[in-house]
Short mmCIF file of C-alpha atoms in Angstrom, two decimals:
data_model
loop_
_atom_site.label_atom_id
_atom_site.label_comp_id
_atom_site.label_asym_id
_atom_site.label_seq_id
_atom_site.Cartn_x
_atom_site.Cartn_y
_atom_site.Cartn_z
CA MET A 1 -33.43 7.55 0.19
CA SER A 2 -32.74 10.61 2.37
CA GLU A 3 -32.48 14.05 0.84
CA PRO A 4 -29.13 14.36 -0.97
CA LYS A 5 -26.74 17.06 0.19
CA ILE A 6 -25.17 19.26 -2.48
CA LEU A 7 -22.33 21.78 -2.08
CA ILE A 8 -22.49 24.64 -4.60
CA ILE A 9 -19.28 26.60 -5.20
CA ASP A 10 -19.15 29.84 -7.17
CA ASP A 11 -17.52 33.25 -6.81
CA GLU A 12 -20.75 35.09 -7.68
CA THR A 13 -23.22 35.30 -4.80
CA ALA A 14 -26.15 36.00 -7.14
CA ILE A 15 -25.60 32.68 -8.90
CA LEU A 16 -25.23 30.90 -5.56
CA ASP A 17 -28.57 32.34 -4.36
CA THR A 18 -30.34 31.33 -7.56
CA LEU A 19 -29.00 27.78 -7.53
CA ARG A 20 -29.69 27.38 -3.82
CA ILE A 21 -33.36 28.29 -4.27
CA LEU A 22 -33.70 26.06 -7.35
CA LEU A 23 -32.12 22.94 -5.88
CA LYS A 24 -33.67 23.34 -2.44
CA ARG A 25 -37.07 23.41 -4.12
CA GLU A 26 -36.15 20.16 -5.89
CA GLY A 27 -35.49 18.33 -2.62
CA PHE A 28 -31.75 18.88 -2.09
CA VAL A 29 -30.10 19.92 1.15
CA VAL A 30 -28.05 22.85 -0.13
CA GLU A 31 -24.73 24.19 1.20
CA THR A 32 -22.83 27.00 -0.52
CA ALA A 33 -19.31 28.40 -0.60
CA VAL A 34 -18.15 31.69 -2.13
CA GLY A 35 -15.01 30.95 -4.17
CA GLY A 36 -12.91 27.86 -4.83
CA GLN A 37 -10.75 28.00 -1.71
CA ALA A 38 -13.79 28.33 0.56
CA GLY A 39 -15.33 25.37 -1.26
CA VAL A 40 -12.24 23.21 -0.77
CA ASP A 41 -12.15 24.18 2.91
CA ARG A 42 -15.82 23.18 3.36
CA LEU A 43 -15.59 19.78 1.66
CA SER A 44 -14.53 17.82 4.74
CA GLU A 45 -16.95 19.79 6.95
CA VAL A 46 -20.05 19.40 4.76
CA ARG A 47 -19.36 15.86 3.43
CA PRO A 48 -21.71 16.42 0.45
CA ASP A 49 -23.28 13.78 -1.78
CA VAL A 50 -22.76 15.99 -4.84
CA VAL A 51 -20.50 18.97 -5.61
CA LEU A 52 -21.56 21.62 -8.16
CA SER A 53 -18.74 24.04 -8.94
CA ASP A 54 -17.94 26.82 -11.37
CA VAL A 55 -14.73 26.29 -13.34
CA ARG A 56 -13.36 29.81 -13.61
CA MET A 57 -12.85 31.40 -10.19
CA PRO A 58 -10.04 33.60 -8.83
CA GLY A 59 -7.28 31.66 -7.08
CA VAL A 60 -8.57 28.12 -6.75
CA GLY A 61 -10.64 27.08 -9.77
CA GLY A 62 -13.08 24.27 -10.43
CA LEU A 63 -10.42 21.77 -11.51
CA GLU A 64 -8.63 22.26 -8.19
CA VAL A 65 -11.96 21.75 -6.41
CA LEU A 66 -12.40 18.53 -8.40
CA LEU A 67 -8.97 17.24 -7.37
CA ALA A 68 -9.59 18.10 -3.71
CA ALA A 69 -12.98 16.39 -3.77
CA LYS A 70 -11.53 13.22 -5.32
CA GLU A 71 -8.74 13.19 -2.77
CA LEU A 72 -11.34 13.33 -0.01
CA ASP A 73 -13.62 10.71 -1.59
CA ARG A 74 -12.98 9.06 -4.96
CA ALA A 75 -16.69 8.23 -5.32
CA LEU A 76 -17.90 11.83 -4.79
CA PRO A 77 -19.60 13.10 -8.01
CA VAL A 78 -18.45 16.57 -9.08
CA ILE A 79 -20.36 18.61 -11.68
CA LEU A 80 -18.42 21.47 -13.30
CA MET A 81 -20.13 24.43 -14.97
CA THR A 82 -18.57 27.15 -17.09
CA ALA A 83 -19.52 29.98 -19.44
CA GLN A 84 -16.29 29.62 -21.42
CA ALA A 85 -15.98 25.96 -22.28
CA SER A 86 -12.84 24.70 -24.00
CA LEU A 87 -12.11 21.22 -25.31
CA GLN A 88 -8.85 21.08 -23.36
CA THR A 89 -10.50 21.96 -20.05
CA ALA A 90 -13.38 19.57 -20.67
CA MET A 91 -11.00 16.70 -21.48
CA ARG A 92 -8.96 17.36 -18.37
CA ALA A 93 -12.10 17.49 -16.23
CA VAL A 94 -13.26 14.13 -17.58
CA ASN A 95 -9.81 12.59 -17.13
CA GLU A 96 -9.73 13.77 -13.53
CA GLY A 97 -13.08 12.09 -12.85
CA ALA A 98 -15.71 14.84 -13.23
CA PHE A 99 -19.27 13.47 -13.26
CA TYR A 100 -20.49 16.06 -15.78
CA TYR A 101 -19.23 19.19 -17.55
CA ILE A 102 -22.07 21.59 -18.31
CA GLN A 103 -21.86 24.84 -20.25
CA LYS A 104 -23.63 28.04 -19.23
CA PRO A 105 -26.29 29.12 -19.94
CA PHE A 106 -28.23 25.96 -19.13
CA SER A 107 -31.87 25.33 -18.44
CA ASN A 108 -33.05 24.69 -14.90
CA ASP A 109 -34.53 21.34 -15.90
CA GLU A 110 -31.22 20.25 -17.46
CA LEU A 111 -29.21 21.13 -14.35
CA VAL A 112 -31.70 19.51 -11.97
CA ALA A 113 -31.71 16.31 -14.03
CA ILE A 114 -27.89 16.15 -13.95
CA CYS A 115 -27.79 16.76 -10.20
CA ARG A 116 -30.39 14.05 -9.61
CA ARG A 117 -28.41 11.54 -11.69
CA ALA A 118 -25.29 12.41 -9.71
CA ALA A 119 -27.15 11.92 -6.40
CA GLU A 120 -28.58 8.59 -7.59
CA SER A 121 -25.12 7.47 -8.69
CA ARG A 122 -23.76 8.39 -5.28
CA GLN A 123 -26.54 6.50 -3.50
CA LEU A 124 -26.02 3.41 -5.67
CA LYS A 125 -22.29 3.38 -4.89
CA LYS A 126 -23.07 3.68 -1.17
CA GLU A 127 -25.47 0.74 -1.36
CA ASN A 128 -22.96 -1.34 -3.30
CA GLN A 129 -20.29 -0.61 -0.73
CA ALA A 130 -22.66 -1.51 2.11
CA LEU A 131 -23.50 -4.78 0.36
CA LYS A 132 -19.82 -5.60 -0.15
CA THR A 133 -19.15 -4.85 3.51
CA GLU A 134 -21.96 -7.15 4.61
CA ILE A 135 -20.76 -9.95 2.34
CA ARG A 136 -17.24 -9.48 3.65
CA ARG A 137 -18.47 -9.59 7.23
CA ARG A 138 -20.31 -12.86 6.61
CA ASP A 139 -17.34 -14.39 4.83
CA ARG A 140 -14.71 -13.41 7.39
CA SER A 141 -14.94 -16.84 9.01
CA ASP A 142 -13.86 -18.32 5.67
CA VAL A 143 -10.82 -16.09 5.20
CA SER A 144 -7.92 -18.01 3.72
CA ARG A 145 -4.87 -18.22 5.94
CA PRO A 146 -1.44 -17.49 4.51
CA ILE A 147 0.04 -20.61 2.89
CA GLY A 148 2.29 -22.81 4.98
CA ARG A 149 2.38 -25.90 7.21
CA SER A 150 5.86 -25.83 8.71
CA ARG A 151 5.92 -25.74 12.48
CA GLY A 152 7.53 -22.32 12.83
CA PHE A 153 5.17 -20.72 10.32
CA ILE A 154 2.06 -22.27 11.91
CA GLU A 155 3.12 -20.96 15.32
CA VAL A 156 3.34 -17.43 13.88
CA LEU A 157 -0.13 -17.77 12.33
CA ARG A 158 -1.64 -19.00 15.59
CA THR A 159 -0.18 -16.04 17.46
CA ALA A 160 -1.47 -13.70 14.74
CA GLU A 161 -4.98 -15.14 15.06
CA THR A 162 -4.84 -14.76 18.83
CA VAL A 163 -3.83 -11.08 18.78
CA ALA A 164 -5.97 -10.04 15.77
CA PRO A 165 -9.12 -9.11 17.80
CA SER A 166 -7.14 -6.69 19.97
CA ASP A 167 -6.01 -3.21 19.00
CA SER A 168 -2.44 -3.86 20.14
CA THR A 169 0.41 -2.67 17.95
CA VAL A 170 2.10 -5.49 16.04
CA LEU A 171 5.71 -5.54 14.82
CA ILE A 172 6.39 -8.10 12.07
CA THR A 173 10.03 -8.95 11.46
CA GLY A 174 11.69 -11.14 8.88
CA GLU A 175 13.85 -11.05 5.79
CA SER A 176 12.72 -9.34 2.57
CA GLY A 177 10.15 -11.38 0.70
CA THR A 178 8.92 -13.49 3.61
CA GLY A 179 5.37 -12.11 3.36
CA LYS A 180 5.20 -9.50 6.10
CA GLU A 181 2.51 -7.44 4.38
CA VAL A 182 0.51 -10.60 3.58
CA LEU A 183 0.49 -11.43 7.30
CA ALA A 184 -0.49 -7.86 8.21
CA LYS A 185 -3.45 -7.97 5.79
CA PHE A 186 -4.51 -11.32 7.28
CA ILE A 187 -4.49 -9.87 10.80
CA HIS A 188 -6.50 -6.86 9.62
CA THR A 189 -9.07 -8.99 7.78
CA ILE A 190 -9.88 -11.20 10.77
CA SER A 191 -9.77 -8.33 13.26
CA ASP A 192 -12.66 -6.23 14.51
CA ARG A 193 -11.43 -3.53 12.13
CA GLY A 194 -11.72 -5.81 9.10
CA GLU A 195 -14.52 -3.74 7.58
CA GLY A 196 -12.35 -0.61 7.71
CA PRO A 197 -9.55 0.30 5.30
CA PHE A 198 -6.15 -1.37 5.20
CA VAL A 199 -3.63 1.36 4.35
CA SER A 200 0.06 0.69 3.84
CA ILE A 201 3.20 2.66 3.03
CA ASN A 202 6.83 1.72 2.43
CA CYS A 203 8.80 4.03 4.71
CA GLY A 204 12.02 3.39 2.80
CA ALA A 205 10.63 4.36 -0.61
CA LEU A 206 10.06 8.09 0.02
CA PRO A 207 12.32 11.01 0.99
CA GLU A 208 11.85 12.39 4.50
CA ASN A 209 9.73 15.46 3.65
CA LEU A 210 7.42 13.53 1.33
CA LEU A 211 7.09 10.66 3.83
CA GLU A 212 6.00 13.06 6.59
CA SER A 213 3.41 14.62 4.27
CA GLU A 214 2.05 11.17 3.37
CA LEU A 215 1.94 10.02 6.99
CA PHE A 216 0.63 13.11 8.75
CA GLY A 217 -0.80 15.25 5.95
CA HIS A 218 -0.08 18.93 5.34
CA VAL A 219 -1.85 22.27 5.18
CA ARG A 220 -2.02 24.58 2.21
CA GLY A 221 1.10 26.72 1.86
CA SER A 222 3.24 24.65 4.22
CA PHE A 223 5.78 24.08 1.44
CA THR A 224 6.20 24.75 -2.27
CA GLY A 225 3.51 22.93 -4.21
CA ALA A 226 1.12 22.53 -1.25
CA VAL A 227 -1.82 24.24 -2.97
CA ARG A 228 -4.46 22.64 -0.73
CA ASP A 229 -4.78 20.75 2.52
CA LYS A 230 -3.87 17.07 2.24
CA GLN A 231 -5.16 14.35 4.52
CA GLY A 232 -2.43 12.06 5.90
CA LEU A 233 -2.62 8.27 5.79
CA PHE A 234 -3.03 8.06 9.58
CA VAL A 235 -6.33 9.91 9.17
CA ALA A 236 -7.26 8.15 5.91
CA ALA A 237 -7.02 4.78 7.69
CA LYS A 238 -9.68 5.79 10.23
CA GLY A 239 -11.47 2.75 11.60
CA GLY A 240 -9.01 0.37 9.97
CA SER A 241 -5.35 -0.60 10.08
CA PHE A 242 -2.20 1.28 9.03
CA PHE A 243 0.79 -0.84 7.98
CA LEU A 244 4.23 0.82 8.11
CA ASP A 245 6.56 -1.33 6.00
CA GLU A 246 10.33 -0.96 6.40
CA VAL A 247 9.82 1.20 9.48
CA GLY A 248 13.53 0.85 10.25
CA GLU A 249 14.31 3.11 7.27
CA MET A 250 12.74 6.20 8.88
CA SER A 251 14.86 9.24 9.61
CA ALA A 252 15.40 10.32 13.21
CA ALA A 253 13.08 13.34 12.81
CA THR A 254 10.23 11.24 11.41
CA GLN A 255 10.72 8.69 14.19
CA VAL A 256 10.06 11.43 16.76
CA LYS A 257 6.77 12.38 15.05
CA LEU A 258 5.72 8.75 14.74
CA LEU A 259 6.41 8.21 18.44
CA ARG A 260 4.17 11.15 19.31
CA ALA A 261 1.39 9.77 17.09
CA LEU A 262 1.58 6.42 18.88
CA GLN A 263 1.66 7.96 22.34
CA GLU A 264 -0.97 10.70 21.91
CA ARG A 265 -3.15 9.01 19.26
CA GLU A 266 -3.11 12.20 17.24
CA VAL A 267 -1.07 13.74 14.43
CA ILE A 268 -0.11 17.29 13.51
CA PRO A 269 -0.12 17.87 9.73
CA VAL A 270 2.99 19.50 8.27
CA GLY A 271 2.63 23.27 8.69
CA ALA A 272 -0.35 23.01 11.06
CA THR A 273 -0.62 23.96 14.72
CA GLU A 274 -3.65 21.91 15.73
CA ALA A 275 -3.56 18.14 16.25
CA VAL A 276 -5.95 15.75 14.48
CA PRO A 277 -7.11 12.67 16.42
CA ILE A 278 -6.54 9.25 14.85
CA ASP A 279 -8.48 6.01 15.18
CA VAL A 280 -6.33 3.29 13.66
CA ARG A 281 -4.48 0.11 14.55
CA ILE A 282 -0.76 0.27 13.84
CA MET A 283 1.21 -2.60 12.36
CA ALA A 284 4.84 -2.21 11.35
CA ALA A 285 7.42 -4.37 9.64
CA THR A 286 11.17 -4.40 9.14
CA ASN A 287 13.89 -6.68 7.84
CA ARG A 288 16.45 -4.92 10.02
CA ASP A 289 17.63 -6.01 13.45
CA LEU A 290 16.19 -3.08 15.42
CA ASP A 291 18.10 -4.06 18.57
CA GLU A 292 21.31 -3.62 16.59
CA GLU A 293 20.02 -0.38 15.05
CA ILE A 294 19.34 0.96 18.55
CA ARG A 295 22.92 0.13 19.58
CA ARG A 296 24.19 1.93 16.49
CA GLY A 297 21.99 4.95 17.24
CA GLY A 298 19.94 4.52 14.08
CA PHE A 299 16.61 3.78 15.77
CA ARG A 300 14.99 5.24 18.87
CA SER A 301 14.60 2.81 21.75
CA ASP A 302 11.39 4.48 22.98
CA LEU A 303 9.80 4.10 19.54
CA PHE A 304 10.92 0.47 19.42
CA TYR A 305 9.19 -0.26 22.71
CA ARG A 306 6.00 1.40 21.42
CA LEU A 307 6.06 -0.72 18.26
CA ASN A 308 7.25 -3.92 19.91
CA VAL A 309 4.07 -4.67 21.86
CA ILE A 310 3.53 -7.93 19.97
CA THR A 311 6.31 -9.30 17.76
CA LEU A 312 5.80 -11.83 15.00
CA GLN A 313 9.00 -13.24 13.50
CA LEU A 314 8.41 -14.75 10.06
CA PRO A 315 10.88 -17.57 9.30
CA PRO A 316 12.83 -17.46 6.01
CA LEU A 317 11.78 -19.87 3.27
CA ARG A 318 15.03 -21.85 3.55
CA ASP A 319 13.81 -22.91 7.02
CA ARG A 320 10.47 -24.02 5.54
CA PRO A 321 11.37 -26.63 2.87
CA ASP A 322 8.12 -28.53 3.48
CA ASP A 323 6.17 -25.38 2.53
CA VAL A 324 7.81 -25.08 -0.91
CA PRO A 325 5.59 -27.68 -2.69
CA ILE A 326 2.29 -26.23 -1.39
CA LEU A 327 3.42 -22.68 -2.15
CA CYS A 328 4.31 -23.83 -5.66
CA GLU A 329 0.89 -25.38 -6.15
CA TYR A 330 -0.81 -22.20 -4.92
CA PHE A 331 1.18 -19.89 -7.21
CA LEU A 332 0.82 -22.13 -10.27
CA ASP A 333 -2.95 -22.39 -9.79
CA ARG A 334 -3.18 -18.62 -9.42
CA PHE A 335 -1.11 -17.95 -12.56
CA ALA A 336 -3.27 -20.39 -14.52
CA GLU A 337 -6.49 -18.77 -13.32
CA GLN A 338 -5.23 -15.32 -14.27
CA ARG A 339 -4.35 -16.51 -17.79
CA GLY A 340 -7.31 -18.81 -18.28
CA ARG A 341 -5.01 -21.80 -18.76
CA ALA A 342 -4.65 -25.28 -17.33
CA ALA A 343 -2.18 -25.20 -14.44
CA PRO A 344 1.19 -26.88 -15.06
CA ARG A 345 2.70 -29.17 -12.44
CA LEU A 346 6.27 -29.52 -11.21
CA SER A 347 8.34 -32.56 -12.11
CA PRO A 348 9.79 -34.47 -9.11
CA GLU A 349 13.26 -33.26 -10.11
CA ALA A 350 12.09 -29.64 -10.14
CA VAL A 351 10.52 -30.03 -6.69
CA GLU A 352 13.80 -31.42 -5.36
CA VAL A 353 15.77 -28.52 -6.83
CA LEU A 354 13.35 -25.94 -5.41
CA GLN A 355 13.42 -27.50 -1.94
CA SER A 356 17.22 -27.60 -1.83
CA TYR A 357 17.68 -23.95 -2.90
CA ASP A 358 18.21 -21.52 -0.01
CA TRP A 359 15.92 -18.72 -1.39
CA PRO A 360 17.70 -15.49 -0.41
CA GLY A 361 14.66 -13.64 -1.84
CA ASN A 362 12.25 -15.92 0.06
CA VAL A 363 8.61 -16.34 -1.06
CA ARG A 364 8.80 -13.39 -3.44
CA GLU A 365 11.71 -14.99 -5.29
CA LEU A 366 9.87 -18.33 -5.42
CA GLU A 367 6.80 -16.63 -6.92
CA ASN A 368 8.88 -14.93 -9.62
CA ALA A 369 10.72 -18.16 -10.46
CA LEU A 370 7.44 -20.07 -10.81
CA GLU A 371 5.88 -17.40 -12.99
CA ARG A 372 8.83 -17.69 -15.37
CA ALA A 373 8.58 -21.48 -15.42
CA ALA A 374 4.80 -21.37 -15.98
CA VAL A 375 5.19 -19.08 -18.99
CA LEU A 376 7.77 -21.44 -20.54
CA THR A 377 5.64 -24.56 -19.97
CA ALA A 378 2.71 -25.74 -22.11
CA ASP A 379 -0.82 -25.64 -20.69
CA GLY A 380 -1.24 -28.42 -18.16
CA GLY A 381 2.31 -29.63 -18.83
CA GLU A 382 5.09 -30.60 -16.47
CA ILE A 383 7.62 -27.99 -15.36
CA ALA A 384 11.11 -29.31 -15.97
CA VAL A 385 14.28 -28.23 -14.21
CA SER A 386 15.43 -26.52 -17.41
CA THR A 387 12.59 -23.96 -17.18
CA LEU A 388 13.70 -22.75 -13.74
CA PRO A 389 15.97 -19.68 -13.51
CA PRO A 390 19.67 -20.54 -13.91
CA ARG A 391 20.54 -19.02 -10.53
CA ILE A 392 18.47 -21.77 -8.90
CA THR A 393 19.61 -24.75 -10.97
CA GLU A 394 23.29 -23.78 -11.21
CA ARG A 395 23.45 -23.39 -7.47
CA GLN A 396 22.80 -27.10 -7.08
CA ALA A 397 25.89 -27.98 -9.08
CA GLN A 398 28.15 -25.32 -7.61
CA PRO A 399 27.19 -24.08 -4.13
CA LEU A 400 28.08 -20.50 -3.39
CA VAL A 401 29.92 -21.40 -0.20
CA SER A 402 30.86 -25.05 0.11
CA ALA A 403 31.63 -26.86 3.33
CA THR A 404 35.26 -27.35 2.26
CA LEU A 405 36.77 -24.42 0.38
CA PRO A 406 39.86 -24.93 -1.82
CA PRO A 407 43.12 -24.53 0.09
CA ASN A 408 43.89 -21.40 -1.94
CA PRO A 409 40.52 -19.98 -3.13
CA THR A 410 40.63 -17.45 -5.97
CA LEU A 411 39.79 -13.81 -5.31
CA GLU A 412 36.58 -14.31 -7.31
CA ILE A 413 35.42 -17.15 -5.03
CA VAL A 414 36.18 -15.08 -1.93
CA GLU A 415 34.41 -12.00 -3.31
CA ARG A 416 31.39 -14.06 -4.37
CA ALA A 417 31.12 -15.64 -0.94
CA TYR A 418 31.53 -12.29 0.84
CA ILE A 419 28.85 -10.61 -1.28
CA HIS A 420 26.46 -13.48 -0.48
CA TRP A 421 27.22 -13.19 3.24
CA VAL A 422 26.61 -9.42 3.26
CA LEU A 423 23.36 -9.79 1.31
CA PHE A 424 22.21 -12.45 3.73
CA SER A 425 23.15 -10.31 6.74
CA GLU A 426 21.21 -7.35 5.31
CA GLY A 427 18.10 -9.41 4.61
CA GLY A 428 18.51 -9.21 0.82
CA ASN A 429 18.47 -5.38 0.78
CA LYS A 430 20.85 -4.52 -2.08
CA THR A 431 21.10 -0.81 -1.23
CA ARG A 432 22.34 -1.46 2.30
CA ALA A 433 24.54 -4.33 1.10
CA ALA A 434 26.22 -1.95 -1.33
CA GLU A 435 26.86 0.50 1.53
CA VAL A 436 28.44 -2.25 3.65
CA LEU A 437 30.57 -3.41 0.71
CA GLY A 438 31.65 0.18 -0.01
CA ILE A 439 30.46 0.15 -3.63
CA ASP A 440 27.57 1.82 -5.44
CA PRO A 441 24.38 -0.18 -6.12
CA SER A 442 24.99 -0.34 -9.89
CA THR A 443 28.40 -1.95 -9.33
CA LEU A 444 26.85 -4.47 -6.95
CA TYR A 445 24.17 -5.28 -9.51
CA ARG A 446 26.82 -5.97 -12.18
CA LYS A 447 28.67 -8.28 -9.81
CA LEU A 448 25.44 -10.12 -8.96
CA GLN A 449 24.82 -10.61 -12.68
CA ARG A 450 28.36 -11.86 -13.22
CA TYR A 451 28.07 -14.37 -10.39
CA GLY A 452 24.53 -15.43 -11.35
CA MET A 453 23.10 -14.05 -8.09
CA GLU A 454 20.66 -11.39 -9.40
CA GLN A 455 17.08 -11.66 -8.14
#
């Protein structure tokens, strides 16, 4: 084991000098910082094995140092020391992941022993991670492929396996619930970056300012609440893959910054002036028709061309009826393993119903339907049609849009059919469907419930 590196943070230089001499004599490589903000600033530069910080310091205190250290590295042990211990502060420190909370005055032997335990804990975690990485590397040839045997799905998988070793940007398209993130994780796992992190974000789930902070990071003071520098996900995914889900939901301003990151291979944190280089493979996904979005002016064509180096189009589940039985078997076995139960099996009638349903929610909807059926079925029993969600079974008796409509269909039939068509056109996205229909999402949800179409 090499000499552990410790970063000592205190606002009193006399204490820093004393602790530096003590711990250096005990075999530590010692770095120091005067004050909490200086300590936070030095974390990424020093990359210590252990952090030893005072709690009460002007400006940035020990708890803020703890949070910054954990944001940089969740496994980094942080020891907090204070002359004015309080139960509330100690409980918060423990809840935030402090390795130890020691009260001044303490003996030299006590502090050294704690620091050594922290360094040993750090070394053990490093060795465990190295072992996991080696096991993962050896097992990569046995990585399970995403489930499916239909021709269209197999063609997508073969293309994914072909492009995985490269660093080329991949754009995965398909309706909601088709498994775009599952495919992205598969590509990452079998790629040369498989030992690195797989980081993902849903671009449609965050407001613009928060999304930019998550993507690119920010510097302290760049906006209200930015009390310390924050590393963006582009940097956090170093050596691995970064998956941008629902990339079509990005605002125009964020699209410009993403384009620059792809072109220059660097990002500028919010509020910063200097760029930070990135080393990451980009994969993106959308259920929107980006060609149509470009025509509407909602998506930049130059960004599209940067993302659209390799396109993988996942087919909807309704075009993969032969995959339904093997997907069902996979999900039922997984549910049973999670619950420690014998896996139930589908009755022939249930299989027929599931294969004839058009699955607007795709694989995600199938998984949810099977989980419900498994819960309602005895261990090792047979899943009957009656245990499937009504929206699936009722659809067999009364199709939403039949081949021959009544000569004078009721307004309800017309509305039901139109809502289904809009949902289908928008890839199952209820928020955008509500916008197209000119109603608010809560009204759409009530109509879906009334027509038995909720997912």
